[in-house]
Coordinates of C-alpha atoms in Angstrom, one line a residue:
M221 CA 82.1 101.4 76.0
A222 CA 79.0 102.4 77.9
S223 CA 79.7 99.4 80.2
Q224 CA 84.0 100.5 80.0
F225 CA 83.3 104.1 81.4
L226 CA 80.6 102.8 83.8
L227 CA 83.6 100.9 85.5
L228 CA 85.6 103.5 85.0
A229 CA 83.6 105.6 86.4
C230 CA 83.2 103.0 89.7
L231 CA 86.7 102.2 90.0
A232 CA 87.7 105.9 90.0
M233 CA 85.4 106.2 93.2
T234 CA 86.7 103.1 94.8
A235 CA 90.1 104.4 94.3
S236 CA 89.7 107.5 95.7
I237 CA 88.2 106.8 98.6
A238 CA 90.5 103.4 99.4
L239 CA 93.6 106.1 98.8
A240 CA 92.0 109.1 100.7
S241 CA 95.2 109.0 103.0
D242 CA 98.4 107.6 103.5
P243 CA 98.8 103.5 103.1
S244 CA 97.3 101.8 106.7
P245 CA 98.7 98.9 107.4
L246 CA 97.5 95.7 107.3
Q247 CA 98.4 94.2 109.8
D248 CA 99.5 95.1 113.6
F249 CA 102.8 96.2 113.0
C250 CA 105.5 95.0 110.2
V251 CA 108.3 95.3 111.7
A252 CA 111.8 95.6 110.2
D253 CA 113.9 93.0 108.4
P254 CA 116.4 94.8 107.0
S255 CA 117.8 90.8 106.0
G256 CA 115.1 90.2 102.9
T257 CA 116.1 90.1 99.9
V258 CA 112.8 91.6 98.1
P259 CA 113.1 95.6 97.4
V260 CA 109.9 97.9 98.1
N261 CA 109.2 101.1 99.3
G262 CA 110.2 100.8 103.4
H263 CA 111.2 96.9 104.8
V264 CA 110.2 93.4 104.5
C265 CA 108.1 92.2 107.0
K266 CA 109.7 90.0 110.0
D267 CA 108.3 86.6 110.7
P268 CA 105.4 88.2 113.6
K269 CA 106.1 85.1 115.9
L270 CA 110.1 86.0 115.8
V271 CA 108.5 89.4 117.2
V272 CA 109.8 90.8 120.2
A273 CA 109.5 93.4 122.8
D274 CA 112.8 95.3 121.3
D275 CA 111.7 95.8 118.1
F276 CA 109.6 98.6 119.6
F277 CA 112.2 99.6 121.9
F278 CA 115.6 102.1 122.2
S279 CA 118.0 103.4 124.4
G280 CA 120.3 106.6 124.6
L281 CA 117.7 109.4 124.5
H282 CA 119.3 110.7 127.9
L283 CA 123.0 110.6 126.8
A284 CA 123.8 114.0 125.5
G285 CA 124.7 114.1 121.8
N286 CA 128.6 114.6 121.3
T287 CA 129.1 118.6 120.2
S288 CA 132.5 119.3 119.3
N289 CA 132.0 120.0 115.5
P290 CA 131.6 123.9 113.7
A291 CA 127.8 124.1 113.8
G292 CA 128.2 123.9 117.3
S293 CA 124.9 120.8 116.8
K294 CA 123.9 116.6 116.9
V295 CA 121.8 115.1 116.1
T296 CA 120.5 111.6 118.0
P297 CA 117.7 109.6 116.3
A298 CA 115.1 107.1 117.3
N299 CA 114.2 105.9 113.1
V300 CA 113.7 102.4 111.6
A301 CA 117.0 102.1 111.3
Q302 CA 117.1 102.5 115.1
I303 CA 113.4 100.8 116.0
P304 CA 112.3 98.0 113.3
G305 CA 109.2 97.8 114.6
L306 CA 108.5 101.6 112.8
N307 CA 108.5 100.1 110.0
T308 CA 104.5 102.0 108.5
F309 CA 104.2 104.0 110.8
G310 CA 104.6 107.3 109.6
I311 CA 106.4 108.7 113.1
S312 CA 110.1 108.8 114.2
L313 CA 112.1 111.1 117.3
V314 CA 115.7 113.0 117.5
R315 CA 117.0 114.2 120.3
I316 CA 119.3 117.5 119.6
D317 CA 121.8 118.5 121.1
Y318 CA 123.3 122.9 120.2
A319 CA 126.6 123.6 122.3
P320 CA 126.0 127.2 123.2
W321 CA 125.3 129.2 120.5
G322 CA 125.0 126.2 118.0
I323 CA 123.3 125.6 115.1
N324 CA 121.1 122.8 113.3
A325 CA 121.4 124.7 110.2
P326 CA 119.3 124.8 107.9
H327 CA 117.7 121.6 105.8
T328 CA 114.7 120.6 104.8
H329 CA 113.2 117.5 105.5
P330 CA 111.8 115.9 102.0
R331 CA 109.5 113.5 104.0
A332 CA 107.9 114.6 106.8
T333 CA 106.8 117.5 108.9
E334 CA 108.9 118.0 112.3
I335 CA 106.7 119.1 115.6
L336 CA 110.2 119.8 118.4
T337 CA 110.4 121.1 121.9
V338 CA 112.5 122.3 124.4
L339 CA 114.1 120.7 127.2
E340 CA 116.4 122.8 128.0
G341 CA 118.0 126.1 127.3
S342 CA 116.2 128.5 124.4
L343 CA 115.8 128.5 121.0
Q344 CA 115.6 130.7 117.6
V345 CA 113.6 128.7 115.4
G346 CA 111.7 129.7 111.4
F347 CA 111.3 128.5 108.5
V348 CA 111.1 129.6 105.0
T349 CA 107.6 129.6 103.0
S350 CA 108.3 128.8 99.2
N351 CA 109.1 131.5 96.3
P352 CA 108.6 133.3 95.0
E353 CA 107.1 134.8 99.2
N354 CA 110.8 133.5 100.7
R355 CA 108.7 134.7 103.9
L356 CA 111.2 134.1 107.7
I357 CA 108.6 132.8 110.2
T358 CA 110.9 133.0 113.3
K359 CA 110.1 133.0 116.9
V360 CA 112.6 132.6 120.1
L361 CA 111.3 129.7 122.1
Q362 CA 112.6 128.7 125.6
K363 CA 112.1 125.4 127.6
G364 CA 108.5 123.8 127.0
D365 CA 108.0 125.2 123.6
V366 CA 106.6 124.1 121.0
F367 CA 107.1 124.8 117.5
V368 CA 106.3 123.1 113.9
F369 CA 108.3 123.2 110.6
P370 CA 106.0 122.4 107.4
V371 CA 107.1 119.8 105.6
G372 CA 109.9 120.0 103.3
L373 CA 110.4 123.4 103.6
V374 CA 113.6 125.1 105.0
H375 CA 113.7 125.6 108.7
F376 CA 116.6 125.8 111.5
Q377 CA 117.2 126.3 114.9
H378 CA 119.8 128.6 116.7
N379 CA 120.6 127.6 120.5
V380 CA 120.7 132.0 121.7
G381 CA 122.7 131.5 125.1
N382 CA 125.3 130.8 126.6
V383 CA 125.0 127.0 127.8
N384 CA 124.1 124.0 126.0
A385 CA 120.3 123.6 124.7
V386 CA 118.4 120.4 124.2
A387 CA 115.0 119.4 122.3
I388 CA 113.4 116.5 121.4
A389 CA 111.3 116.7 117.8
A390 CA 108.9 114.6 116.5
L391 CA 108.8 113.6 112.3
S392 CA 106.2 112.4 110.6
S393 CA 107.8 109.6 108.8
Q394 CA 109.6 106.2 109.6
N395 CA 112.8 107.4 107.8
P396 CA 112.4 111.6 107.2
G397 CA 115.4 112.0 105.5
A398 CA 117.6 115.4 106.1
I399 CA 118.9 117.6 103.1
T400 CA 121.4 120.0 104.6
I401 CA 121.2 123.3 102.2
A402 CA 124.7 124.3 102.4
N403 CA 126.8 120.5 102.4
A404 CA 124.0 120.1 98.9
V405 CA 124.5 122.9 97.2
F406 CA 128.4 123.4 97.6
G407 CA 129.5 120.0 98.9
S408 CA 127.9 116.8 96.4
K409 CA 129.8 115.1 95.1
P410 CA 131.2 115.9 92.1
A411 CA 130.2 118.6 92.4
I412 CA 127.8 121.1 90.9
S413 CA 129.9 122.8 87.9
A414 CA 130.6 125.7 89.0
D415 CA 128.9 128.1 86.1
V416 CA 125.3 126.7 87.6
L417 CA 126.2 128.3 90.7
A418 CA 128.0 130.9 90.3
K419 CA 124.5 132.0 88.7
A420 CA 122.3 130.8 90.9
F421 CA 123.9 132.6 93.3
Q422 CA 124.7 136.3 91.5
V423 CA 128.3 135.7 93.2
D424 CA 131.5 135.3 90.9
K425 CA 133.6 131.6 90.3
D426 CA 135.9 131.8 92.9
T427 CA 133.2 132.2 95.8
I428 CA 131.8 129.2 94.3
Y429 CA 134.8 127.8 94.8
D430 CA 135.4 128.8 99.0
F431 CA 132.1 128.0 99.6
Q432 CA 132.7 124.0 97.9
S433 CA 136.2 123.6 99.0
K434 CA 135.0 124.3 103.3
I435 CA 132.3 123.0 102.0
I436 CA 134.8 119.3 101.5
W437 CA 137.3 119.7 103.9
W438 CA 134.7 120.1 106.7
S439 CA 132.9 116.7 105.3
Q440 CA 135.7 114.8 105.3
T441 CA 137.6 116.4 109.2
T442 CA 134.0 116.7 110.8
I443 CA 130.9 114.9 112.1
R444 CA 127.9 115.2 110.0
L445 CA 125.2 117.5 111.6
I446 CA 122.2 115.5 110.8
K447 CA 122.7 111.8 112.2
F448 CA 119.4 110.7 109.9
V449 CA 120.1 109.2 106.5
L450 CA 120.1 105.0 107.2
A451 CA 122.9 103.1 107.4
Y452 CA 121.5 101.7 104.1
K453 CA 119.3 102.7 101.5
V454 CA 116.0 100.8 100.9
K455 CA 115.4 101.1 96.9
Q456 CA 112.4 101.9 95.5
I457 CA 110.5 100.5 93.1
L458 CA 107.5 101.2 91.0
S459 CA 106.8 98.4 88.3
I460 CA 103.6 98.1 86.2
C461 CA 103.1 95.2 83.9
L462 CA 100.5 94.6 81.1
S463 CA 101.4 92.3 78.8
S464 CA 99.7 89.2 76.9
E465 CA 99.7 86.9 74.9
N466 CA 97.1 88.3 72.5
Q467 CA 98.1 91.9 71.7
S468 CA 96.0 91.9 68.9
I469 CA 92.4 91.1 70.2
P470 CA 90.7 94.9 70.7
K471 CA 88.8 93.8 73.8
M472 CA 92.0 92.9 75.2
A473 CA 93.5 95.8 74.3
S474 CA 90.9 97.8 76.0
R475 CA 90.9 96.1 79.2
F476 CA 94.7 97.0 78.8
L477 CA 94.2 100.7 78.1
L478 CA 91.6 101.3 80.9
L479 CA 94.1 99.3 83.3
A480 CA 96.5 102.0 82.4
L481 CA 94.7 105.1 83.2
L482 CA 93.6 103.0 86.2
V483 CA 97.3 103.1 87.4
V484 CA 97.4 106.1 86.2
M485 CA 94.5 108.1 88.2
T486 CA 95.2 105.4 91.1
C487 CA 99.1 107.6 91.4
S488 CA 97.6 110.9 90.2
I489 CA 94.9 110.8 93.3
A490 CA 97.0 108.7 95.7
L491 CA 100.1 112.6 95.8
A492 CA 96.9 114.9 95.6
T493 CA 96.0 113.5 98.9
E494 CA 99.6 115.5 100.4
S495 CA 99.9 119.4 101.1
L496 CA 98.8 120.5 98.0
Q497 CA 100.8 124.4 99.2
D498 CA 103.8 125.1 102.0
F499 CA 100.9 125.0 105.1
C500 CA 97.3 125.2 105.8
V501 CA 96.6 126.6 109.7
A502 CA 93.2 126.0 110.6
Q503 CA 90.8 128.8 111.1
P504 CA 87.8 126.8 113.0
T505 CA 85.4 129.9 112.8
R506 CA 84.9 129.2 109.2
L507 CA 82.0 127.1 108.5
A508 CA 82.8 124.9 105.8
A509 CA 82.8 121.0 107.4
V510 CA 85.5 119.4 106.0
N511 CA 88.0 115.7 106.9
G512 CA 90.5 118.2 109.3
V513 CA 90.1 122.3 109.6
V514 CA 89.3 125.1 106.8
C515 CA 92.6 126.8 106.1
K516 CA 93.7 130.4 107.3
D517 CA 94.3 133.3 104.8
P518 CA 97.8 133.1 104.5
N519 CA 98.7 136.6 104.7
L520 CA 97.6 136.8 107.5
V521 CA 99.4 133.8 109.3
E522 CA 102.5 135.2 112.3
A523 CA 104.9 132.7 114.0
N524 CA 101.7 131.9 116.4
D525 CA 100.5 129.9 114.5
F526 CA 103.5 126.9 114.7
Y527 CA 104.1 127.8 118.0
Y528 CA 102.6 126.5 122.0
S529 CA 104.4 126.5 124.9
G530 CA 103.4 125.0 128.2
L531 CA 105.3 121.4 127.6
D532 CA 107.7 122.4 131.2
I533 CA 104.7 122.5 133.3
A534 CA 103.9 119.5 135.5
G535 CA 100.0 118.0 134.6
N536 CA 97.6 117.6 138.0
A537 CA 98.3 113.6 138.4
S538 CA 96.6 114.3 141.5
T539 CA 93.2 111.9 139.6
A540 CA 92.4 108.0 139.5
F541 CA 94.6 106.8 137.0
G542 CA 96.9 108.2 139.0
S543 CA 98.4 110.2 135.5
R544 CA 97.5 113.5 133.5
V545 CA 98.1 113.8 129.9
T546 CA 98.8 117.3 128.0
S547 CA 98.2 117.2 124.5
V548 CA 99.5 119.6 122.1
R549 CA 97.6 118.8 118.4
V550 CA 95.5 121.2 116.6
N551 CA 93.7 122.6 118.9
Q552 CA 96.7 123.6 120.8
I553 CA 98.9 124.0 116.7
P554 CA 96.3 126.1 114.4
G555 CA 99.9 125.4 112.8
L556 CA 99.6 121.4 112.9
N557 CA 96.6 121.4 110.1
T558 CA 97.5 119.0 107.4
F559 CA 100.4 117.3 108.7
G560 CA 99.6 114.0 110.1
I561 CA 101.4 114.9 113.4
S562 CA 101.4 116.2 117.4
I563 CA 102.9 115.4 120.4
A564 CA 101.6 114.7 124.2
R565 CA 103.5 115.3 127.8
I566 CA 102.3 113.2 129.9
D567 CA 102.9 112.4 134.2
F568 CA 102.3 109.6 136.4
A569 CA 102.1 109.8 140.3
A570 CA 103.5 107.8 142.2
W571 CA 102.1 104.2 140.1
G572 CA 100.6 106.1 138.7
V573 CA 98.8 104.1 135.4
N574 CA 97.5 105.5 131.8
P575 CA 94.7 102.7 131.3
P576 CA 94.7 100.2 128.8
H577 CA 93.7 102.8 125.7
T578 CA 93.2 102.9 121.8
H579 CA 94.4 105.5 119.9
P580 CA 92.1 104.6 116.6
R581 CA 94.0 107.3 114.2
A582 CA 98.1 106.8 115.3
A583 CA 100.3 105.2 116.1
E584 CA 102.0 106.4 118.7
I585 CA 106.1 106.6 120.1
L586 CA 107.6 107.8 123.8
T587 CA 110.4 108.5 125.2
V588 CA 110.7 108.2 128.9
L589 CA 112.2 112.2 130.5
E590 CA 112.3 110.7 133.8
G591 CA 111.2 107.7 136.4
S592 CA 110.3 103.9 135.1
L593 CA 107.6 103.0 133.3
Q594 CA 105.8 99.8 132.6
V595 CA 105.0 100.3 128.8
G596 CA 103.4 97.8 126.4
F597 CA 100.8 97.0 124.4
V598 CA 97.9 93.9 123.1
T599 CA 98.0 92.6 119.6
S600 CA 95.1 91.9 118.0
N601 CA 92.2 88.2 117.7
P602 CA 93.0 85.8 117.6
D603 CA 96.8 85.5 119.3
N604 CA 95.9 88.4 121.9
R605 CA 99.9 89.2 122.6
L606 CA 100.9 91.2 125.4
I607 CA 104.1 93.1 124.4
T608 CA 105.9 94.8 126.9
K609 CA 109.2 96.4 128.7
I610 CA 110.3 98.3 131.7
L611 CA 111.9 101.6 130.1
Q612 CA 114.3 104.1 131.5
A613 CA 115.3 108.0 131.0
G614 CA 116.5 108.2 127.8
D615 CA 114.6 105.0 126.8
V616 CA 112.4 104.8 123.9
F617 CA 109.4 103.0 123.2
V618 CA 106.5 102.3 120.0
F619 CA 103.1 101.5 120.1
P620 CA 101.3 100.9 116.6
E621 CA 98.2 102.2 115.7
G622 CA 95.2 101.1 116.7
L623 CA 96.6 98.5 119.3
V624 CA 94.8 98.0 123.3
H625 CA 98.2 99.8 124.4
F626 CA 99.1 101.4 128.7
Q627 CA 102.4 103.4 130.7
Y628 CA 102.7 103.0 134.1
N629 CA 104.9 104.0 136.5
V630 CA 106.4 101.3 138.1
G631 CA 108.3 103.6 140.7
Y632 CA 107.5 105.6 144.5
T633 CA 109.0 109.0 142.2
T634 CA 107.1 110.4 139.9
A635 CA 107.5 110.2 135.9
V636 CA 107.5 112.0 132.6
A637 CA 107.4 110.9 128.9
F638 CA 107.0 112.7 125.5
S639 CA 104.8 110.8 123.5
A640 CA 104.1 112.0 119.6
F641 CA 101.0 110.6 117.4
S642 CA 101.4 109.9 113.7
S643 CA 98.2 113.0 113.2
Q644 CA 97.5 115.5 114.5
N645 CA 94.3 114.4 116.3
P646 CA 94.6 110.8 116.9
G647 CA 92.0 110.0 119.5
T648 CA 92.2 108.3 122.5
V649 CA 89.3 105.8 123.4
T650 CA 89.9 104.9 127.0
L651 CA 88.6 101.4 127.1
A652 CA 87.1 100.7 131.0
N653 CA 85.4 105.1 130.1
T654 CA 84.0 104.0 127.1
V655 CA 82.9 99.9 127.9
F656 CA 81.5 101.7 131.2
G657 CA 80.9 104.7 131.3
S658 CA 79.2 105.2 127.6
R659 CA 75.8 107.7 127.9
P660 CA 73.3 106.1 127.6
H661 CA 75.1 102.9 128.9
I662 CA 75.9 99.5 126.8
S663 CA 73.2 97.2 127.8
S664 CA 73.9 94.6 131.3
D665 CA 72.8 92.0 130.1
I666 CA 75.3 93.5 126.8
L667 CA 78.8 93.3 129.3
T668 CA 77.9 90.3 131.5
K669 CA 77.6 88.2 128.5
A670 CA 80.8 89.8 127.2
F671 CA 82.6 89.8 130.0
L672 CA 81.3 86.5 132.1
V673 CA 80.0 87.5 134.7
D674 CA 77.0 88.9 137.1
K675 CA 75.4 91.8 136.1
Q676 CA 75.8 93.7 139.5
A677 CA 79.6 93.0 138.6
I678 CA 78.7 95.0 135.6
Y679 CA 76.8 98.0 138.3
N680 CA 79.0 98.0 139.7
I681 CA 82.1 99.0 137.7
Q682 CA 79.1 101.5 135.5
A683 CA 79.0 103.2 139.1
R684 CA 83.1 104.8 139.4
F685 CA 82.2 106.2 135.7

């Protein structure tokens, strides 16, 4: 019995370490294969030998969506349904177009936090905290402003101008889902009982019938407000099969019981890594050392904790590389803490490069706003295969977590891109700086053997960093 408890303790510690974050890919990528017949929580992997650059590519985010619907908005998604290479990477993008005074109606994303930046126009945005406070946190955004919507909370956007507005949003899931509150409550099929809704909303049944009739008419005669939902549904199956031909043996039974306990405990550990409150706004002044940042007192949280301004301002690309990255991470938006997402603006001078680098803690999804970029990433050993593509305005490309990748402006004009990352702090390892510019230097003996050149060549490169 003691040995079994010891085994349980050891396995529990191992499981807690292994499952302290969302499951990570066990290969460079797992491009979705919709034709696969095995039901999984996500998609079956395509044969890596058949993977091509187009599996990580999408074109069309430069095109304005049709906002001629009652809400006056249109969402254009770039998730795993459009980009198979996003599978397992935990991130996606959308473009949202708004007619004058149009809204993206109150809704939730059950599986994702959202970070949004305004490209054109002015938007009033907001979210409502959970029970019992139900506090509205709201802000009016201008071009270049950024705002964060916590996972699962009701939120909205409203164009508060007489001109069209455009926003780009990143979401911390390859398939975030969307629940438009009015549609879900008053437009379900079959309809939720009027008795239930009358009590829930404290109104009479006639009011409920009126709401339901309008929502049903709306859903039948207009384009849906949200286009997040995948074209096909993916079954999510969790099955634990414990069997034995000889159930009467106490030793075998005890092992099954131990396994069952471990499964339950492992599931609870995995679930406990999710946010346990609406938000945990970072408070860097606290002294406690944690994997992230300590939470600010929720009573002191305000809209500015979820806000950043400045992504409309061009970065100074007059550098040796001809590029400038303007990051919006948890250091810039304290409200990003624990949400596993961040964004950046990248400016390129003519023929500028964002040199080969990695993000050790995040996948990246990039869309071009202006100009033309050659982008690419290199698979890991032993293949070291370059997967590359030329992008134009509105094109989207995905870079797998931890792989070497780059962007290169292949034009005589400046270029601008917007990137989202599947971490609040993805980290950046620029290879040239790291290998040849470390402090102190990596031994030239090591580098000469690694790069198969003489020491003088190593010294010449190190002198530049």
